[in-house]
Amino acid sequence: MKLGVCYYPEHWPKSRWPQDAQEMRDMGIAYVRIGEFSWSTIEPEPGELHWQWLDEALEILHQHGLKVILGTPTATPPKWLVDRYPGMLAKDQQGRVRHFGSRRHYSFASLEYREECRRIVTLMAQRYGAHPAVVCWQTDNEYGCHDTILSYAEADLSAFRIWLKEKYGTVSALNKAWGNTFWSMDYRSFDEVELPNLTVTEANPSHRLDFQRCCSDQVVAFNKLQVEILRHYSQDRDLVHNYMGFFTAFDHHKVGQDLDVASWDTYPLGFLDQESIYTAEEKHTYLRVGHPDFGAFHHDLYRGCGKGRLWIMEQQPGPVNWAPHNPIPVDGAVRLWTWEAFSHGAELVSYFRWRQAPFAQEQMHAGLLRPDGKAAEGASEAAQVAQEIAQLSLATGLDADELMALPESGRVALMFDYDACWSLDIQPQSEAYRYLFWCYRLYEALRELGLSVDIIPPSASLDTYELLLLPAQVHISDELLTRLNQFQGVLLIGPRSGSKTQQYHIPANLPPGPLADLLPLTVERVDALPEHTQPHVYGRWGEGKLCHWHEQIATKLPSLLVDESGKPVLVGEGKCFYLAACLDKALLKTSLAKLAEKAGLSAEYLPSGMRIRQRGALLFVFNYGAKTGCFQPDNAELLLGSATLSTAGVAIWRRH
Amino acid sequence: MKLGVCYYPEHWPKSRWPQDAQEMRDMGIAYVRIGEFSWSTIEPEPGELHWQWLDEALEILHQHGLKVILGTPTATPPKWLVDRYPGMLAKDQQGRVRHFGSRRHYSFASLEYREECRRIVTLMAQRYGAHPAVVCWQTDNEYGCHDTILSYAEADLSAFRIWLKEKYGTVSALNKAWGNTFWSMDYRSFDEVELPNLTVTEANPSHRLDFQRCCSDQVVAFNKLQVEILRHYSQDRDLVHNYMGFFTAFDHHKVGQDLDVASWDTYPLGFLDQESIYTAEEKHTYLRVGHPDFGAFHHDLYRGCGKGRLWIMEQQPGPVNWAPHNPIPVDGAVRLWTWEAFSHGAELVSYFRWRQAPFAQEQMHAGLLRPDGKAAEGASEAAQVAQEIAQLSLATGLDADELMALPESGRVALMFDYDACWSLDIQPQSEAYRYLFWCYRLYEALRELGLSVDIIPPSASLDTYELLLLPAQVHISDELLTRLNQFQGVLLIGPRSGSKTQQYHIPANLPPGPLADLLPLTVERVDALPEHTQPHVYGRWGEGKLCHWHEQIATKLPSLLVDESGKPVLVGEGKCFYLAACLDKALLKTSLAKLAEKAGLSAEYLPSGMRIRQRGALLFVFNYGAKTGCFQPDNAELLLGSATLSTAGVAIWRRH
Amino acid sequence: MKLGVCYYPEHWPKSRWPQDAQEMRDMGIAYVRIGEFSWSTIEPEPGELHWQWLDEALEILHQHGLKVILGTPTATPPKWLVDRYPGMLAKDQQGRVRHFGSRRHYSFASLEYREECRRIVTLMAQRYGAHPAVVCWQTDNEYGCHDTILSYAEADLSAFRIWLKEKYGTVSALNKAWGNTFWSMDYRSFDEVELPNLTVTEANPSHRLDFQRCCSDQVVAFNKLQVEILRHYSQDRDLVHNYMGFFTAFDHHKVGQDLDVASWDTYPLGFLDQESIYTAEEKHTYLRVGHPDFGAFHHDLYRGCGKGRLWIMEQQPGPVNWAPHNPIPVDGAVRLWTWEAFSHGAELVSYFRWRQAPFAQEQMHAGLLRPDGKAAEGASEAAQVAQEIAQLSLATGLDADELMALPESGRVALMFDYDACWSLDIQPQSEAYRYLFWCYRLYEALRELGLSVDIIPPSASLDTYELLLLPAQVHISDELLTRLNQFQGVLLIGPRSGSKTQQYHIPANLPPGPLADLLPLTVERVDALPEHTQPHVYGRWGEGKLCHWHEQIATKLPSLLVDESGKPVLVGEGKCFYLAACLDKALLKTSLAKLAEKAGLSAEYLPSGMRIRQRGALLFVFNYGAKTGCFQPDNAELLLGSATLSTAGVAIWRRH
Ligand SMILES: [Zn+2]
Ligand SMILES: [Zn+2]
Ligand SMILES: [Zn+2]
């Protein structure tokens, strides 16, 4: 459990740097991320490299005992580079070039740009790979930010044709896989294939899905290129990338395979205001504290992308600038978010940014310091956390590293699959249905029941879990099916699971395709509903409403919930269950409580706005609600806070 | 009264074809449409023609006694063709090329593409024109689908300049007709004229209207090119095109002149969900059955485009895939829609599609068969209709052909004019006003009064009608004026009638222009209202609200309705009436009931959600409502169903 | 107080012109604006000049004693000119060329087009500069209409690079001023700078602001080019341009410096319907009369742009055609608007247009005459105003010129700054905040208190005022700070004042920057709120709600209003006050009433919908409300109307 901060020495006079470093130390900060937007400062003219400022900055940070996460500057190539390789720029879905003037102005598929990245990363790695202050490298910055994964430029088309040729071998295999005969869409060669944008009406979903997969693979390759250089010149350093919230346009599990740690950038208020997943009521209730499951969901998701290792690279320290509205966090929120991250296994929480910049795009984005260099409100909350970590060490007899190493105790897992997400976004069938949102609402229900959850990739070992949810596992590989068959715990398979083959066909035996082995049933028809239509559901497991998606299934399995015509909605027996519809929040919660019970887990209905998380023997309690709440665990000793928590309150207990 | 189905043998192994054919027969299907998207299967390489599969498919269908409607494949030109003639692609209003990758990727005005169509249609017609199974040809597929009538490419500009030259002769005539002096928009030659898109603000409405007319004429010419070939090589076959719902971008009356039958593709649930004409309440109430007048309106409209002959080429058989939400139809809806079509004179109802495709864009669109080849729910309803037709034959002593030939008995007509529609969409004056919606609401009111309606072109004979409505007959030709003068029945002229000259000028005597001969009045000013402002109206004929459009007229005609300042809203005497505003639903209904009474027609206020239609001596009764309803006609004998009908119920009576 | 009209002789046969001129005279019209869209009539072929029609039109108007405002025709260059210089066309933000076919199809920065303007304006000025009928020239027409100030074409880029070079001298100065190091956005030369559109995410706000300033300066230069020619060839004529409502994309104060009079085009109903500033309730309440402060606000704003001289160049005479809905004005509204303009110092109110054109884009836009040449309803109201001016002359003993010259008596000023408007629109921080709307709501509150207001540029003398409001004076120059320090009256400084340097940096001492000299306080944080969150505010000056924007300030100044945590919202003492938030309407009004009281002004709470304005000794009273209202001033004599006014009623009193 360490604190960090994002710092831009190039924005400030050198004379200020020692003071900044000292103040960081004083505040309890151990890690500093630098460099990731500094290409034009490093190389103001082609080939003319200005390292001195960075040498000095590293030296000063090092002298103050700060550890450095050094960013490769490839998210912001300089103007001269873009002018030299105009073909490196991305094009949007409308075919417009996305120009220089902000950041992320490149296509992942541009081979010219990859060569420039190879050059600058090699130079940096050679120079700083063995620097004693440098303990970690961050590749690039926020892959995909500003909708930059899908690009429709010439470089992307070339990459796509190569990718397709590699996948299909012959064009007739591609035609068959895509079902191109449908509307005379057959190709005679890979060179005839175009990108799936600007078609008269929707392109073939198989075409779209393969393009999405190809674009994701370009990100993997782009990242791997940097990883290989950094591994070569900078051994024994952690490699990391900083992911984003509610972002699924590339396969984070694949990128994560090549890195040592997953990190992400958490802005609870900005995302609450911006994202359509939240209702108007949620936006109002949690205006100044963020949605109670926003941080938690992503912590658990990205810990699963990081092979168990999680950092927060950027955490909101006060009001930000980029959401439609940018309110001030409630007092204590910055601390609350930090502790929530630690409770989910974060080794490091790093605040963005050290000092509010008085110029350029983000001048209204708060830092720990104000633009005038004085401490902003966030600074005192960061300092408080640093003190509380020390206090926790004392109470537990564990140092910060040992606290970091506390084991995950999750016995519940939710499977998350980027390919499933793309598949369902391409053809949602009801615009009310979104895979990501459905996963989030399932997660929320589990968490409202007091359960600690792992969010795992389809490839993860299932051995340690007693309850496993597949929200909508669209494609079921043979290998996954085998593991599911062997799974000993309680299994809930959600609607749309097994509904497509890998090539985006309906399976020959109809959905749930291969899962019918596990659960003998057939999805005969789908009722894809508008938001306002929520049919009544009832049965042995409770009553409530279904929403958005409703499958009519044929099965002899016992029904636990049925619709008004008596057709099954939730079926299963023993340890294996199928949910044939999305359920509203209340019924989802009671159904999951039943499953938890079957799995031998004790679900606890928490007070509104309160959440708990277990890590090792520690139990963390948080209050996101507007009202004071109380949570008193059994057989537990209070280490921090109290049983009664006001808004943004935190308590830590040790369970016996 | 025959049933048909749309079938794609090219999507399935040959080994399955005989089984498909046999099952069609067993289900009571007589007609099969094939081929309309198969160009790349027929001609996978330029000039390399693969007919064998189609020969065999036709042979198998023929052996099973099925009649074939063969589609020309010009809605889906193959990739190699598009690459050879890239100029054939359309451009959208934003100037972007509309690329290959789905369907309808061509501009109607492309001369290169027309030559390719001539070639492939000639080849097909030569080969199959005399085939005994082929009883009909469908030209292309759904002209205009995906907004493809207006195109802004070079080919369209060339065509437009030629069209203008032909129409105006000299450019000074054009300048005068358009009033180009208004903003110095004068041209010195036809070569200076551009398309009316991407102008700084709205282009001249005369410019826009002429462009719309030109684009419509391109469709007529494109269709006629195919018609001439088919007439030559395939004599005595019906020629047909399949139109769409709520679609007015070309003049269907003109296209219909060159064909033998009009057909259309009816998707009651998809259109309910998608179209802005329906209120949120209507979308909720009729979620699973469709709006009660959706099918009827289009049946009557297209029968008028088909010189009295109507087919349904595609009917929704279950949930579809292309609307924002895609619910399951209520049990009985597929049957209900089929009978509604027959009651409006449809000779054939053909379901789309035989078997749900497990791949490509429409894989979530239901068929009569499921993707696994088993019968879907729609199949049993189709089979039921087939049995009921037989039952009806027995009861009436008429065979299916004779049932088809039952005369229309409509004594009420509503005049529909595509040119009027374009004119008013170009300058609606209140965004709340839409010509098509106004026509629909008038039709709905007539139908809620139990009246059977013909929807007729301006050129139609008026002799047989006792009540005639002109919803908004913008342009009044001398010829039409003469016929209106001679008309013996009750005539209602709606607001905006006669409001423009053929060149989109305000008439010199102000609206209603030439109609002032018939109804001495002048439209002095127009109150174009927002949705929330609905002034009170009352008078001898009732009271209620006006909405959207309100003309202040000067006249000495007696007022039947006036506004709150006493100004006339509905005026007339004897047999001729003028309505100076749009009325809300209730007042519209009572006003039309008064007119029906004057015309000697007996209007009946039907229970909510119920509709009737008279054809020959048969009276069809339908229940679209959520509640069970009852309708018992006088002096009638029940042939099918009962007086009391639950949701989706159908009854057929014979009137004495 | 004179009346005028906009007239297009080129739209009508010459034979009609004498009748038109005579009817204008009879109606009491003194001024006629002509010519501004007539380029293609004047010069139908390049270099072929047709002056005769204009010679004759001027002659006829002159013979009838009408004074002519002659428009330069540069808003509508002919097609041949555009074809010759295609580079003159603007490009929109999406990079699309904005084509010929309507009007305003040019970029202000095009040097080629400027040369063509120089040519045609010189020719016109030479020919008519000394014509006895011509008393005024209007340059072009409605600069910026249809969003034409910001253009992204090559000509604009060239102009921008030159402008930047002139401003910054060296590119490193530019890099520093913009903070380009932030995201490696540094340039090596001015030739590397591009326009701030189509960037991957938002461009640097300093970049955007400078581009906005540059585009505004292009308008100034474009206008000045014409002004210089006209001053040379047509001495002693007034030069004017016609501005628009709610339009801020160029600096009207700067353009106004080069002209003699400011005029604007007022369409109260069209703007009510169209503009997002108005609530649904306001749109409903004022549907037929317009918002009570719409005209007043703009009259006072543009009088400030016209160095004290104001005309109305176009006033709505009946229903228009260009808003989403176009209702008929209530009887009396045309008269009401005319008198409102006179009460704010308008010398001339000119109606748009004389006769409704029966063709082209605006055929549904009312004129004083109908398309058939008969008088429309607006004509009688114009004639009534003409008679009432005469009546007022009689009553006061002042002729129309002397009435025009009545002094402004405003003791309250509101400072309006175009640069502040652009700055805040670029980074609003809460989308609920708009500078223009905030100014309007402040103005509305003042006016509801019966105060007569001047809206002044930052450069205006402050000497005559007793109450001065700075709504959000973003940049504070040294010179302005000096004048504020010297100001003797009561000063209210609004939120966001002093919040940026001229280069769009946060000031080193934090906001309010230099204003901290005047009011010792620091803005520590900003709470940028969504629409639905309106925290409670209370204190010595009342209670209510704050909305949209809330600054947390540190200060020792006394608090007059505080938020629920006791933090100051409105502070100050003596004559100088700072408002740290936007307030809702009611609290804004009570707070301004307190300030007015401190300034020694007697604020009067007016009946709902009623407004008053003082000019010289005359007090004008208006009723915009739906109900009859009563206002009886003390010590005043009634000259026109009565104390009790029904909707659209007007009264004029002489105060003693
Ligand atoms: Zn929806
Ligand atoms: Zn509207
Ligand atoms: Zn908002």
XYZ file of N, CA and C in Angstrom, chain A residues 205-322:
354
model
N -22.007 -8.414 -39.640
C -21.483 -8.413 -38.266
C -20.199 -9.226 -38.127
N -20.019 -10.244 -38.924
C -18.764 -10.996 -38.866
C -17.611 -10.119 -39.348
N -17.872 -9.329 -40.356
C -16.908 -8.361 -40.867
C -16.547 -7.363 -39.762
N -17.545 -6.855 -39.124
C -17.309 -5.874 -38.057
C -16.554 -6.493 -36.887
N -16.938 -7.696 -36.513
C -16.297 -8.338 -35.373
C -14.831 -8.638 -35.669
N -14.568 -9.129 -36.875
C -13.169 -9.390 -37.221
C -12.365 -8.092 -37.269
N -12.978 -7.025 -37.738
C -12.251 -5.748 -37.750
C -11.940 -5.288 -36.328
N -12.902 -5.459 -35.450
C -12.671 -5.091 -34.044
C -11.537 -5.936 -33.454
N -11.556 -7.220 -33.738
C -10.495 -8.102 -33.235
C -9.138 -7.712 -33.811
N -9.131 -7.382 -35.082
C -7.872 -6.975 -35.723
C -7.339 -5.699 -35.076
N -8.237 -4.721 -34.870
C -7.799 -3.457 -34.250
C -7.270 -3.721 -32.851
N -7.923 -4.592 -32.113
C -7.436 -4.943 -30.780
C -6.053 -5.572 -30.883
N -5.882 -6.433 -31.857
C -4.562 -7.066 -32.019
C -3.484 -6.051 -32.406
N -3.873 -5.000 -33.087
C -2.890 -3.951 -33.398
C -2.391 -3.301 -32.104
N -3.294 -3.117 -31.160
C -2.890 -2.542 -29.872
C -1.926 -3.490 -29.167
N -2.257 -4.765 -29.180
C -1.380 -5.758 -28.550
C 0.015 -5.695 -29.179
N 0.062 -5.640 -30.501
C 1.357 -5.618 -31.192
C 2.110 -4.315 -30.916
N 1.367 -3.208 -30.903
C 1.974 -1.908 -30.631
C 2.611 -1.903 -29.247
N 1.895 -2.437 -28.295
C 2.385 -2.483 -26.914
C 3.573 -3.446 -26.795
N 3.465 -4.586 -27.471
C 4.516 -5.598 -27.370
C 5.829 -5.075 -27.929
N 5.735 -4.273 -28.992
C 6.939 -3.682 -29.568
C 7.700 -2.903 -28.497
N 6.999 -2.130 -27.705
C 7.654 -1.353 -26.647
C 8.143 -2.279 -25.529
N 7.323 -3.251 -25.187
C 7.673 -4.176 -24.109
C 8.996 -4.861 -24.405
N 9.163 -5.299 -25.645
C 10.382 -6.038 -25.979
C 11.628 -5.174 -25.820
N 11.523 -3.941 -26.240
C 12.670 -3.028 -26.071
C 12.955 -2.800 -24.589
N 11.908 -2.558 -23.826
C 12.078 -2.237 -22.399
C 12.610 -3.444 -21.624
N 12.115 -4.626 -21.966
C 12.632 -5.832 -21.304
C 14.130 -5.973 -21.583
N 14.536 -5.591 -22.794
C 15.931 -5.760 -23.194
C 16.859 -4.801 -22.442
N 16.464 -3.559 -22.388
C 17.367 -2.537 -21.834
C 17.120 -2.234 -20.370
N 16.014 -2.705 -19.831
C 15.664 -2.284 -18.469
C 15.138 -3.477 -17.689
N 16.082 -4.338 -17.322
C 15.655 -5.580 -16.681
C 15.181 -5.348 -15.245
N 14.340 -6.251 -14.817
C 13.853 -6.239 -13.433
C 13.013 -5.001 -13.102
N 12.551 -4.336 -14.108
C 11.578 -3.271 -13.831
C 10.180 -3.787 -14.181
N 9.198 -3.281 -13.437
C 7.808 -3.595 -13.776
C 7.401 -2.831 -15.030
N 6.649 -3.513 -15.874
C 6.059 -2.835 -17.031
C 4.554 -2.752 -16.806
N 4.011 -1.594 -17.161
C 2.610 -1.340 -16.853
C 2.009 -0.462 -17.936
N 0.717 -0.531 -18.071
C -0.005 0.445 -18.882
C -1.194 0.910 -18.054
N -1.640 2.127 -18.327
C -2.776 2.650 -17.559
C -4.058 2.586 -18.379
N -4.965 1.698 -17.975
C -6.243 1.513 -18.661
C -7.260 2.558 -18.189
N -8.448 2.474 -18.774
C -9.475 3.484 -18.464
C -10.766 2.843 -17.972
N -11.668 3.665 -17.487
C -12.962 3.195 -16.991
C -13.946 2.965 -18.130
N -14.817 1.968 -17.963
C -15.870 1.686 -18.948
C -15.335 1.677 -20.374
N -14.216 1.019 -20.555
C -13.620 1.029 -21.889
C -13.284 -0.398 -22.310
N -13.816 -0.808 -23.432
C -13.718 -2.219 -23.826
C -13.277 -2.418 -25.272
N -12.754 -1.369 -25.918
C -12.521 -1.477 -27.362
C -11.299 -2.312 -27.737
N -10.459 -2.669 -26.778
C -9.436 -3.677 -27.096
C -9.425 -4.709 -25.979
N -8.762 -5.826 -26.231
C -8.765 -6.926 -25.271
C -7.678 -6.688 -24.227
N -8.101 -6.178 -23.082
C -7.151 -5.846 -22.022
C -6.482 -7.102 -21.470
N -7.176 -8.215 -21.543
C -6.542 -9.455 -21.076
C -5.317 -9.782 -21.919
N -5.430 -9.582 -23.214
C -4.292 -9.880 -24.100
C -3.146 -8.904 -23.886
N -3.456 -7.612 -23.821
C -2.389 -6.633 -23.561
C -1.740 -6.923 -22.213
N -2.576 -7.253 -21.241
C -2.081 -7.519 -19.896
C -1.122 -8.696 -19.824
N -1.268 -9.649 -20.723
C -0.365 -10.810 -20.735
C 1.093 -10.399 -20.893
N 1.321 -9.297 -21.609
C 2.697 -8.890 -21.899
C 3.270 -7.943 -20.842
N 2.464 -7.571 -19.879
C 2.906 -6.604 -18.868
C 2.986 -7.283 -17.494
N 3.528 -6.541 -16.522
C 3.679 -7.113 -15.188
C 2.541 -6.734 -14.246
N 2.021 -5.583 -14.455
C 0.980 -5.054 -13.576
C -0.078 -4.409 -14.467
N -1.323 -4.457 -14.038
C -2.361 -3.643 -14.685
C -2.607 -2.414 -13.824
N -2.729 -1.268 -14.482
C -3.123 -0.087 -13.726
C -4.277 0.573 -14.470
N -4.989 1.409 -13.766
C -6.048 2.158 -14.452
C -6.214 3.524 -13.826
N -6.962 4.365 -14.529
C -7.115 5.769 -14.166
C -8.554 5.981 -13.717
N -8.719 6.331 -12.459
C -10.063 6.334 -11.883
C -10.542 7.751 -11.552
N -11.650 8.107 -12.178
C -12.259 9.431 -12.009
C -13.727 9.227 -11.654
N -14.012 8.924 -10.393
C -15.378 8.522 -10.030
C -16.453 9.556 -10.372
N -16.155 10.840 -10.202
C -17.210 11.843 -10.471
C -17.381 12.080 -11.963
N -16.278 12.188 -12.672
C -16.352 12.400 -14.113
C -17.126 11.288 -14.799
N -16.860 10.048 -14.402
C -17.549 8.931 -15.047
C -19.016 8.868 -14.662
N -19.316 9.193 -13.414
C -20.730 9.198 -13.016
C -21.525 10.159 -13.895
N -20.955 11.330 -14.108
C -21.664 12.362 -14.858
C -21.778 12.002 -16.336
N -20.787 11.328 -16.827
C -20.646 11.142 -18.268
C -21.336 9.896 -18.803
N -21.417 8.841 -18.007
C -21.765 7.538 -18.553
C -23.269 7.280 -18.562
N -23.741 6.697 -19.652
C -25.174 6.444 -19.786
C -25.627 5.255 -18.955
N -24.719 4.486 -18.416
C -25.145 3.365 -17.564
C -25.880 3.864 -16.322
N -25.534 5.038 -15.846
C -26.129 5.517 -14.599
C -27.455 6.215 -14.848
N -28.411 5.959 -13.997
C -29.706 6.628 -14.093
C -29.583 8.061 -13.583
N -30.561 8.875 -13.917
C -30.577 10.258 -13.435
C -30.569 10.264 -11.911
N -31.275 9.308 -11.322
C -31.321 9.261 -9.866
C -29.940 8.942 -9.296
N -29.240 8.000 -9.885
C -27.889 7.675 -9.422
C -26.962 8.876 -9.587
N -27.112 9.574 -10.706
C -26.255 10.739 -10.925
C -26.483 11.806 -9.860
N -27.723 11.902 -9.439
C -28.046 12.889 -8.420
C -27.539 12.428 -7.048
N -27.853 11.201 -6.688
C -27.517 10.692 -5.346
C -26.017 10.688 -5.089
N -25.261 10.293 -6.103
C -23.824 10.086 -5.892
C -22.969 11.189 -6.513
N -23.604 12.353 -6.738
C -22.946 13.475 -7.426
C -21.527 13.736 -6.951
N -21.293 13.690 -5.649
C -20.018 14.140 -5.089
C -19.169 12.993 -4.534
N -19.615 11.766 -4.728
C -18.840 10.649 -4.169
C -18.632 9.543 -5.198
N -19.379 9.607 -6.281
C -19.271 8.573 -7.309
C -20.136 7.375 -6.982
N -20.419 6.575 -7.989
C -21.241 5.383 -7.772
C -20.457 4.377 -6.929
N -21.126 3.738 -5.940
C -20.408 2.867 -4.994
C -19.649 1.715 -5.630
N -20.007 1.313 -6.848
C -19.344 0.167 -7.452
C -18.433 0.533 -8.614
N -18.337 1.797 -8.908
C -17.505 2.210 -10.047
C -16.038 1.806 -9.856
N -15.473 2.241 -8.757
C -14.074 1.897 -8.505
C -13.899 0.398 -8.338
N -14.729 -0.185 -7.489
C -14.606 -1.603 -7.152
C -14.651 -2.487 -8.387
N -15.628 -2.230 -9.261
C -15.790 -3.034 -10.475
C -14.505 -3.015 -11.300
N -13.966 -1.835 -11.489
C -12.763 -1.736 -12.319
C -11.528 -2.282 -11.608
N -11.448 -2.082 -10.293
C -10.327 -2.676 -9.562
C -10.313 -4.192 -9.771
N -11.475 -4.803 -9.618
C -11.537 -6.259 -9.736
C -11.327 -6.703 -11.174
N -11.873 -5.915 -12.119
C -11.672 -6.244 -13.529
C -10.201 -6.173 -13.900
N -9.543 -5.092 -13.520
C -8.165 -4.907 -13.983
C -7.174 -5.752 -13.192
N -7.508 -6.064 -11.933
C -6.656 -7.023 -11.229
C -6.636 -8.340 -12.017
N -7.780 -8.657 -12.626
C -7.850 -9.860 -13.467
C -7.084 -9.717 -14.768
N -6.902 -8.475 -15.224
C -6.100 -8.236 -16.435
C -4.619 -8.177 -16.111
N -4.299 -8.028 -14.833
C -2.903 -7.817 -14.425
C -2.314 -9.053 -13.761
N -2.913 -10.178 -14.040
C -2.418 -11.431 -13.463
C -2.329 -11.301 -11.940
N -3.264 -10.595 -11.370
C -3.326 -10.463 -9.920
C -2.702 -9.192 -9.369
N -1.974 -8.455 -10.217
C -1.325 -7.240 -9.707
C -2.041 -5.992 -10.226
N -2.337 -5.081 -9.342
C -3.152 -3.898 -9.666
C -2.538 -2.629 -9.108
N -2.476 -1.604 -9.947
C -2.138 -0.261 -9.472
C -3.234 0.708 -9.914
N -3.353 1.799 -9.199
C -4.128 2.942 -9.696
C -3.097 3.949 -10.171
N -3.090 4.210 -11.465
C -2.061 5.126 -11.961
C -2.489 6.573 -11.822
N -3.787 6.818 -11.985
C -4.302 8.187 -11.847
C -5.571 8.114 -11.012
N -5.593 8.879 -9.928
C -6.853 8.976 -9.194
C -7.286 10.425 -9.077
N -8.552 10.650 -9.310
C -9.144 11.989 -9.202
C -8.842 12.586 -7.829
N -8.253 13.811 -7.785
C -7.896 14.426 -6.510
C -8.802 15.588 -6.111
N -9.768 15.920 -6.972
C -10.643 17.084 -6.739
C -11.515 17.196 -7.976
N -12.099 18.347 -8.271
C -12.915 18.462 -9.483
C -12.067 18.286 -10.740
N -12.628 17.658 -11.758
C -11.925 17.539 -13.034
C -12.529 18.503 -14.046
N -12.124 18.374 -15.290
C -12.520 19.370 -16.291
C -13.269 18.810 -17.491
N -13.306 17.488 -17.635
C -13.715 16.931 -18.935
C -15.119 16.366 -18.978
